[in-house]
Amino acid sequence: MTATATPSAATPAGGKTARSAEARRRRLIAAAFLLPALVLLGALVVHPIGYSVYRSFFDRSGDAFVGAGNYREIMHDDTIRTALKNTAIWVVLAPTTATALGLIFAVLTERVRWGTAFKLLVFMPMAISMLAAGIIFRLVYDHDPDRGVANAVWVGVHDTFAESSAFPKARPGRDSPLEDAGGGAFVTRDPVRAGTPVLLPLVGVAPEALPEGTRTAANSAPEPGKVAGTVWQDFTRGGGGGTNVVDPTESGFSGMRIEAVRDGKVVDSTKARADGTFTLSAKADGARLRLPASNFREAYSGVQWLGPTLVTPAVIGAYVWMWAGFAMVLIGAGLAAVPRELLEAARVDGANEWQVFRRITVPVLAPVLVVVLVTLVINVMKIFDLVFVIAPGAVQDDANVLALQLYRTSFGTDADPGLGSAIAVLLLVLVIPVMLVNIRRLRRERSR
């Protein structure tokens, strides 16, 4: 009985040992496959993070231990606090704007005949590097309307409703019959009389800046019962000519507005012809002629897009231009999976398009929207190159963000690796909550 029982007792133990050996073999194989990735992960991620934390507790030279001194400096340095504030603005505005535009584009392109071509155009900026996009938008935001597209459009719209003056630098010359009336206007020293031509000479306007269609100035002929005269550029190129005299080569001020003023009230007004001549009715007899300030208003030059106030929104606009296509493609893929029967059922029940969008499309796409939003938040937390290229040096402090400040502190002319490491650790701490949210979301998706 003992001889027959021994094999049966030994069989389970032998099988367990074999299974244990097989499991160890599989773990070793898995470890062998994972080892290269773990080595790279440790060398490229874990070690730099650990060293940055370690280095953040030392001074600029790396010899003296300063404890939390670098972190205290972060809280008290105005430049770093500005970078923190701007990073918060980026996190709030850029991802939400890009996601919202991506959602709108994705929904609308479903109903457009050339939707695919439109999606291609919107997504195309993703093929451009941040450096190239920064150079493009540095030109787009140029303050000169002749170079910057943004200001060219803005000035064009402004001048459509409020035309700029063509004579912003014009002023009375030597011994002029005009005097300063205050507020940028000029007025004749003496009242004018009907039938006696009036001369209104001005200087200070470059010949190439004169309005299109300007002609050579002419002396106005006397008109009985009316006040006539000439307003012109009293300057002859190359010298020569007389003062307060209309010379043959001088140009009229076409479109200059002239007002007749008596007792502080405008009794008549007109505009100069192409040759600078003008005519006022008999109401102007005995009045003084005034050239109102609107003639000399400085030409509208647009908006300082890259000034201290608007530089951050301007750079965010460039970022949204690049990443709205990314959001559109992901949201469009999620939209393609939405059951059409659900949308049609809502329309049959009387829901309009806005209600379908708000109550069905957006809730169904919520997981995709969260993915896009979280991805963009992580992306903008480390934004650097776009800000560095677009923001001019004079306003880079105003456009500063944490990643740019990290670079400037660690590698600038006055480099402080200890403080730079502290900024890097702060940036990591700010990114970790967003990453945890993303990991939890992925686990929930996997468990469904």
Coordinates of C-alpha atoms in Angstrom, one line a residue:
M1 CA 0.0 0.0 0.0
T2 CA 2.9 2.3 0.8
A3 CA 4.5 1.7 -2.6
T4 CA 1.3 2.4 -4.4
A5 CA 0.5 5.6 -2.4
T6 CA 3.8 7.3 -2.8
P7 CA 3.5 8.2 -6.6
S8 CA 0.0 9.6 -6.0
A9 CA 1.2 11.8 -3.2
A10 CA 4.2 13.0 -5.1
T11 CA 2.3 14.0 -8.3
P12 CA 0.5 17.2 -7.0
A13 CA 3.8 18.4 -5.5
G14 CA 5.6 17.8 -8.7
G15 CA 3.0 19.6 -10.7
K16 CA 3.0 22.6 -8.4
T17 CA 6.8 22.9 -8.7
A18 CA 6.6 22.7 -12.5
R19 CA 3.9 25.4 -12.6
S20 CA 6.0 27.6 -10.3
A21 CA 9.0 27.2 -12.5
E22 CA 7.0 28.1 -15.6
A23 CA 5.7 31.2 -13.9
R24 CA 9.2 32.3 -13.0
R25 CA 10.3 31.6 -16.5
R26 CA 7.5 33.8 -17.9
R27 CA 8.3 36.6 -15.4
L28 CA 12.0 36.5 -16.5
I29 CA 11.0 36.7 -20.1
A30 CA 8.7 39.6 -19.4
A31 CA 11.4 41.4 -17.4
A32 CA 13.9 40.8 -20.2
F33 CA 11.5 42.5 -22.7
L34 CA 10.8 45.3 -20.3
L35 CA 14.4 45.9 -19.2
P36 CA 15.4 48.1 -22.2
A37 CA 12.3 50.3 -21.7
L38 CA 13.0 50.5 -17.9
V39 CA 16.6 51.5 -18.5
L40 CA 15.6 54.2 -20.9
L41 CA 12.8 55.3 -18.6
G42 CA 15.2 55.5 -15.7
A43 CA 17.9 57.3 -17.7
L44 CA 15.6 59.8 -19.4
V45 CA 12.9 60.4 -16.9
V46 CA 13.5 59.1 -13.4
H47 CA 17.1 60.2 -13.1
P48 CA 16.6 63.8 -14.4
I49 CA 13.6 64.2 -12.1
G50 CA 15.5 62.9 -9.1
Y51 CA 18.6 65.1 -9.9
S52 CA 16.4 68.2 -10.4
V53 CA 14.8 67.7 -7.0
Y54 CA 18.3 67.2 -5.4
R55 CA 19.8 70.2 -7.3
S56 CA 16.9 72.5 -6.2
F57 CA 18.2 72.4 -2.6
F58 CA 21.6 73.9 -3.5
D59 CA 22.7 77.4 -4.5
R60 CA 23.9 78.7 -7.9
S61 CA 27.3 77.0 -7.7
G62 CA 25.9 73.7 -6.4
D63 CA 28.2 73.7 -3.4
A64 CA 26.1 75.3 -0.6
F65 CA 23.0 73.6 0.7
V66 CA 20.2 76.2 0.8
G67 CA 17.2 74.0 1.7
A68 CA 13.9 75.6 0.6
G69 CA 15.6 78.9 -0.2
N70 CA 15.1 78.5 -3.9
Y71 CA 11.4 77.7 -3.4
R72 CA 11.0 80.8 -1.2
E73 CA 12.6 82.9 -4.0
I74 CA 10.0 81.6 -6.4
M75 CA 7.2 82.9 -4.3
H76 CA 8.9 86.4 -3.9
D77 CA 10.4 86.9 -7.4
D78 CA 8.1 89.2 -9.4
T79 CA 9.2 87.8 -12.8
I80 CA 8.4 84.2 -11.7
R81 CA 5.1 85.3 -10.2
T82 CA 4.2 86.9 -13.6
A83 CA 5.2 83.6 -15.2
L84 CA 2.9 81.7 -12.8
K85 CA 0.0 84.1 -13.6
N86 CA 0.5 83.8 -17.3
T87 CA 0.7 80.0 -17.1
A88 CA -2.7 80.0 -15.3
I89 CA -4.1 82.2 -18.0
W90 CA -2.8 79.8 -20.6
V91 CA -4.3 76.8 -18.8
V92 CA -7.7 78.4 -18.6
L93 CA -8.0 80.0 -22.0
A94 CA -6.0 78.0 -24.6
P95 CA -7.3 74.5 -24.0
T96 CA -10.9 75.6 -23.6
T97 CA -10.8 77.8 -26.7
A98 CA -9.1 75.2 -28.9
T99 CA -11.5 72.5 -27.7
A100 CA -14.6 74.7 -28.2
L101 CA -13.5 75.6 -31.8
G102 CA -12.6 72.0 -32.5
L103 CA -16.1 70.9 -31.4
I104 CA -17.8 73.6 -33.5
F105 CA -15.7 72.7 -36.6
A106 CA -16.3 69.0 -36.1
V107 CA -20.1 69.5 -35.9
L108 CA -20.4 72.0 -38.7
T109 CA -18.2 70.1 -41.2
E110 CA -20.6 67.2 -41.0
R111 CA -23.2 69.4 -42.8
V112 CA -20.8 71.1 -45.2
R113 CA -20.4 69.7 -48.7
W114 CA -16.6 70.2 -48.7
G115 CA -16.2 69.2 -45.1
T116 CA -13.1 67.0 -45.8
A117 CA -11.3 69.8 -47.5
F118 CA -12.2 72.2 -44.7
K119 CA -10.9 69.7 -42.1
L120 CA -7.7 69.4 -44.0
L121 CA -7.2 73.2 -44.0
V122 CA -7.9 73.5 -40.3
F123 CA -5.6 70.5 -39.5
M124 CA -2.8 71.7 -41.7
P125 CA -1.1 74.0 -39.1
M126 CA -0.4 70.9 -37.0
A127 CA 2.2 70.0 -39.7
I128 CA 4.1 73.3 -38.9
S129 CA 6.7 73.3 -36.1
M130 CA 6.2 75.7 -33.2
L131 CA 9.2 77.6 -34.3
A132 CA 7.9 78.2 -37.8
A133 CA 4.4 79.1 -36.5
G134 CA 6.1 81.6 -34.1
I135 CA 7.9 83.3 -37.0
I136 CA 4.7 83.4 -39.1
F137 CA 2.7 85.0 -36.2
R138 CA 5.6 87.4 -35.4
L139 CA 5.0 88.8 -38.9
V140 CA 1.2 88.6 -38.6
Y141 CA 1.2 90.7 -35.4
D142 CA 3.7 93.3 -36.8
H143 CA 2.6 96.8 -35.8
D144 CA 3.2 98.2 -39.3
P145 CA 0.0 97.7 -41.3
D146 CA 2.0 97.3 -44.4
R147 CA 3.7 94.1 -43.0
G148 CA 1.3 92.8 -40.3
V149 CA -1.8 91.1 -41.6
A150 CA -3.7 91.6 -38.3
N151 CA -3.2 95.3 -38.2
A152 CA -3.8 95.6 -42.0
V153 CA -7.2 94.1 -41.5
W154 CA -7.9 96.1 -38.3
V155 CA -6.8 99.4 -39.9
G156 CA -8.9 98.7 -43.0
V157 CA -12.0 98.1 -40.9
H158 CA -11.3 101.2 -38.8
D159 CA -10.8 103.5 -41.7
T160 CA -14.0 102.2 -43.3
F161 CA -16.0 103.8 -40.5
A162 CA -13.6 106.6 -39.4
E163 CA -11.3 107.7 -42.2
S164 CA -7.9 108.9 -41.1
S165 CA -6.5 112.2 -42.0
A166 CA -4.0 112.6 -44.9
F167 CA -2.3 115.6 -43.3
P168 CA -1.3 114.5 -39.7
K169 CA 2.0 116.6 -39.8
A170 CA 0.6 119.7 -41.5
R171 CA 1.2 123.0 -39.8
P172 CA 1.3 126.8 -40.6
G173 CA 4.7 128.0 -41.9
R174 CA 6.6 131.1 -41.3
D175 CA 4.6 134.4 -41.4
S176 CA 1.4 132.3 -42.1
P177 CA -2.0 134.0 -42.0
L178 CA -3.1 131.0 -39.8
E179 CA -2.6 130.7 -36.1
D180 CA -3.1 128.0 -33.5
A181 CA -6.8 127.7 -32.4
G182 CA -6.1 125.1 -29.7
G183 CA -7.0 121.4 -29.8
G184 CA -5.1 120.8 -33.0
A185 CA -7.1 123.3 -35.2
F186 CA -5.8 126.4 -37.0
V187 CA -7.8 129.6 -37.7
T188 CA -7.1 132.7 -39.8
R189 CA -5.8 135.7 -37.8
D190 CA -8.3 138.0 -39.5
P191 CA -11.9 137.7 -40.8
V192 CA -12.3 137.0 -44.5
R193 CA -14.3 139.0 -47.0
A194 CA -16.4 137.9 -49.9
G195 CA -14.8 138.5 -53.3
T196 CA -11.2 138.5 -51.9
P197 CA -9.3 135.3 -52.4
V198 CA -8.0 133.7 -49.2
L199 CA -4.6 131.9 -49.0
L200 CA -4.2 129.1 -46.4
P201 CA -0.6 127.9 -46.7
L202 CA 0.6 124.9 -44.7
V203 CA 3.9 122.9 -44.6
G204 CA 5.0 119.6 -43.1
V205 CA 3.5 117.0 -45.4
A206 CA 5.8 114.7 -47.4
P207 CA 4.9 114.8 -51.1
E208 CA 4.4 111.0 -51.2
A209 CA 2.0 111.2 -48.3
L210 CA -0.5 113.5 -50.1
P211 CA -3.9 111.9 -51.0
E212 CA -4.3 110.1 -54.3
G213 CA -5.6 112.4 -57.0
T214 CA -3.9 115.5 -55.6
R215 CA -3.1 118.1 -58.3
T216 CA -0.9 121.1 -58.6
A217 CA -2.2 124.0 -56.5
A218 CA -4.0 126.8 -58.2
N219 CA -4.9 130.4 -57.3
S220 CA -8.6 130.7 -56.7
A221 CA -10.4 133.2 -58.8
P222 CA -12.5 135.8 -57.0
E223 CA -16.3 135.0 -56.9
P224 CA -18.7 137.9 -56.2
G225 CA -20.7 137.4 -53.0
K226 CA -18.7 134.3 -52.0
V227 CA -15.5 133.5 -50.1
A228 CA -13.0 131.6 -52.3
G229 CA -9.4 130.6 -51.6
T230 CA -6.6 128.0 -51.7
V231 CA -5.2 125.6 -49.1
W232 CA -1.9 124.1 -50.3
Q233 CA 1.5 122.8 -49.4
D234 CA 3.6 125.9 -49.4
F235 CA 6.9 124.2 -50.1
T236 CA 8.9 123.8 -53.3
R237 CA 11.1 120.8 -53.7
G238 CA 14.7 121.8 -54.3
G239 CA 14.2 125.2 -52.9
G240 CA 13.0 128.4 -54.4
G241 CA 9.5 129.7 -54.5
G242 CA 7.9 132.4 -52.4
T243 CA 6.4 132.3 -48.9
N244 CA 2.6 132.4 -48.7
V245 CA 2.5 132.4 -52.5
V246 CA 1.1 129.6 -54.7
D247 CA 4.1 128.5 -56.8
P248 CA 3.8 126.4 -60.0
T249 CA 5.2 123.2 -58.5
E250 CA 3.4 123.2 -55.2
S251 CA 0.5 120.8 -54.5
G252 CA -3.0 121.5 -53.3
F253 CA -4.4 119.8 -50.1
S254 CA -7.2 117.8 -51.7
G255 CA -10.1 117.0 -49.3
M256 CA -9.0 119.5 -46.6
R257 CA -12.0 120.6 -44.6
I258 CA -12.5 124.3 -44.2
E259 CA -15.1 125.9 -41.8
A260 CA -16.3 129.5 -41.5
V261 CA -16.7 130.4 -37.8
R262 CA -18.5 133.4 -36.4
D263 CA -19.1 134.0 -32.7
G264 CA -17.9 130.4 -32.0
K265 CA -20.5 128.8 -34.4
V266 CA -19.8 127.2 -37.7
V267 CA -21.9 129.1 -40.3
D268 CA -20.6 127.3 -43.4
S269 CA -18.1 124.5 -44.4
T270 CA -16.7 122.9 -47.4
K271 CA -13.8 120.6 -48.6
A272 CA -10.9 121.6 -50.9
R273 CA -10.8 120.4 -54.5
A274 CA -8.0 118.4 -55.9
D275 CA -6.0 121.6 -56.7
G276 CA -6.6 122.9 -53.2
T277 CA -9.2 125.6 -54.2
F278 CA -12.4 126.0 -52.2
T279 CA -15.6 128.1 -52.2
L280 CA -17.8 129.1 -49.3
S281 CA -21.2 130.9 -49.5
A282 CA -21.9 134.5 -48.6
K283 CA -22.5 133.2 -45.0
A284 CA -18.7 133.1 -44.6
D285 CA -18.4 136.9 -45.2
G286 CA -16.8 138.5 -42.1
A287 CA -16.1 135.1 -40.4
R288 CA -12.8 133.6 -39.7
L289 CA -11.8 130.4 -41.5
R290 CA -10.9 127.4 -39.4
L291 CA -9.1 124.2 -40.4
P292 CA -10.5 121.8 -37.8
A293 CA -8.4 119.3 -35.9
S294 CA -9.9 116.4 -37.8
N295 CA -7.7 117.4 -40.8
F296 CA -4.6 116.8 -38.7
R297 CA -5.5 113.7 -36.7
E298 CA -2.7 111.2 -36.6
A299 CA -3.4 108.2 -39.0
Y300 CA -4.7 105.2 -37.1
S301 CA -1.9 102.7 -37.0
G302 CA -3.7 99.8 -35.5
V303 CA -3.3 97.8 -32.3
Q304 CA -0.1 96.9 -30.4
W305 CA -0.7 93.2 -30.6
L306 CA 2.7 92.5 -29.1
G307 CA 2.5 95.2 -26.5
P308 CA 2.5 94.5 -22.8
T309 CA -1.3 94.3 -22.6
L310 CA -2.1 92.0 -25.5
V311 CA 1.0 89.9 -26.0
T312 CA -0.3 86.9 -24.0
P313 CA -3.7 86.7 -25.7
A314 CA -1.9 87.2 -29.1
V315 CA 0.4 84.2 -28.5
I316 CA -2.6 82.2 -27.2
G317 CA -4.3 83.0 -30.5
A318 CA -1.4 81.5 -32.4
Y319 CA -1.5 78.4 -30.3
V320 CA -5.3 78.0 -30.9
W321 CA -4.7 78.4 -34.6
M322 CA -2.3 75.4 -34.5
W323 CA -4.2 73.1 -32.1
A324 CA -7.8 73.7 -33.0
G325 CA -7.3 71.2 -35.9
F326 CA -6.0 68.6 -33.5
A327 CA -9.1 69.0 -31.3
M328 CA -11.4 68.9 -34.4
V329 CA -10.0 65.6 -35.7
L330 CA -10.3 63.8 -32.3
I331 CA -13.8 65.2 -31.7
G332 CA -14.8 64.4 -35.3
A333 CA -13.8 60.8 -34.7
G334 CA -15.9 60.6 -31.6
L335 CA -18.8 62.3 -33.4
A336 CA -18.7 59.6 -36.1
A337 CA -19.4 57.0 -33.4
V338 CA -22.5 58.8 -32.1
P339 CA -25.7 56.8 -33.0
R340 CA -27.6 58.7 -35.7
E341 CA -30.8 57.1 -34.5
L342 CA -30.5 59.0 -31.3
L343 CA -30.1 62.3 -33.0
E344 CA -33.0 61.6 -35.4
A345 CA -35.2 60.5 -32.6
A346 CA -34.6 63.8 -30.8
R347 CA -35.4 65.8 -33.9
V348 CA -38.6 63.8 -34.4
D349 CA -39.6 64.6 -30.8
G350 CA -39.4 68.3 -31.8
A351 CA -35.9 69.3 -30.6
N352 CA -34.2 72.0 -32.6
E353 CA -30.6 71.8 -33.7
W354 CA -29.3 73.8 -30.7
Q355 CA -31.2 71.5 -28.3
V356 CA -29.8 68.4 -30.1
F357 CA -26.3 69.8 -29.9
R358 CA -26.5 70.9 -26.2
R359 CA -28.5 68.0 -24.7
I360 CA -27.3 65.0 -26.9
T361 CA -24.2 65.7 -28.9
V362 CA -22.1 67.4 -26.1
P363 CA -23.0 64.9 -23.4
V364 CA -22.3 61.9 -25.6
L365 CA -19.0 63.4 -26.6
A366 CA -18.1 64.3 -23.0
P367 CA -15.4 61.5 -22.7
V368 CA -13.7 62.7 -26.0
L369 CA -13.9 66.4 -24.9
V370 CA -12.2 65.5 -21.6
V371 CA -9.4 63.6 -23.5
V372 CA -8.8 66.6 -25.7
L373 CA -9.0 69.1 -22.9
V374 CA -6.6 67.2 -20.6
T375 CA -4.1 66.7 -23.4
L376 CA -4.1 70.4 -24.2
V377 CA -3.8 71.4 -20.6
I378 CA -0.7 69.2 -20.2
N379 CA 0.6 70.7 -23.5
V380 CA 0.2 74.3 -22.5
M381 CA 1.8 73.8 -19.1
K382 CA 5.1 73.3 -20.9
I383 CA 4.6 75.9 -23.7
F384 CA 7.9 77.5 -24.4
D385 CA 9.0 78.0 -28.0
L386 CA 5.9 79.8 -29.2
V387 CA 6.2 82.5 -26.5
F388 CA 10.0 82.7 -27.0
V389 CA 9.7 83.4 -30.7
I390 CA 6.6 85.6 -30.9
A391 CA 7.1 87.9 -27.9
P392 CA 9.7 90.7 -28.6
G393 CA 12.5 91.0 -26.1
A394 CA 11.0 94.2 -24.6
V395 CA 7.8 92.5 -23.5
Q396 CA 9.1 89.0 -22.9
D397 CA 8.7 89.5 -19.2
D398 CA 5.1 90.4 -19.7
A399 CA 4.5 87.2 -21.8
N400 CA 6.6 85.0 -19.6
V401 CA 5.5 81.5 -18.7
L402 CA 7.0 78.9 -16.4
A403 CA 8.7 76.8 -19.1
L404 CA 10.3 80.0 -20.6
Q405 CA 11.3 81.2 -17.2
L406 CA 12.9 77.8 -16.5
Y407 CA 15.0 78.2 -19.7
R408 CA 16.0 81.8 -18.9
T409 CA 16.9 81.0 -15.3
S410 CA 18.9 77.9 -16.1
F411 CA 20.7 78.9 -19.3
G412 CA 20.6 82.7 -19.5
T413 CA 23.5 85.1 -19.0
D414 CA 23.0 85.0 -15.3
A415 CA 22.2 81.3 -15.0
D416 CA 21.1 79.9 -11.6
P417 CA 20.8 76.0 -12.0
G418 CA 19.5 75.7 -8.4
L419 CA 16.6 78.1 -8.9
G420 CA 16.0 76.7 -12.4
S421 CA 15.7 73.2 -10.9
A422 CA 13.2 74.5 -8.3
I423 CA 11.1 75.9 -11.1
A424 CA 11.3 72.6 -12.9
V425 CA 10.1 70.8 -9.8
L426 CA 7.2 73.3 -9.4
L427 CA 6.2 72.7 -13.0
L428 CA 6.2 68.9 -12.4
V429 CA 4.1 69.4 -9.2
L430 CA 1.6 71.4 -11.2
V431 CA 1.4 68.8 -14.0
I432 CA 1.0 65.8 -11.7
P433 CA -2.7 66.5 -10.7
V434 CA -3.7 66.8 -14.4
M435 CA -1.9 63.5 -15.1
L436 CA -3.6 61.8 -12.2
V437 CA -7.0 62.9 -13.5
N438 CA -6.1 61.5 -16.9
I439 CA -4.9 58.1 -15.4
R440 CA -8.2 57.8 -13.4
R441 CA -10.2 58.6 -16.5
L442 CA -8.3 55.9 -18.5
R443 CA -8.9 53.3 -15.7
R444 CA -12.6 54.1 -15.7
E445 CA -12.8 53.7 -19.4
R446 CA -11.0 50.3 -19.2
S447 CA -13.3 49.0 -16.5
R448 CA -16.4 49.6 -18.6

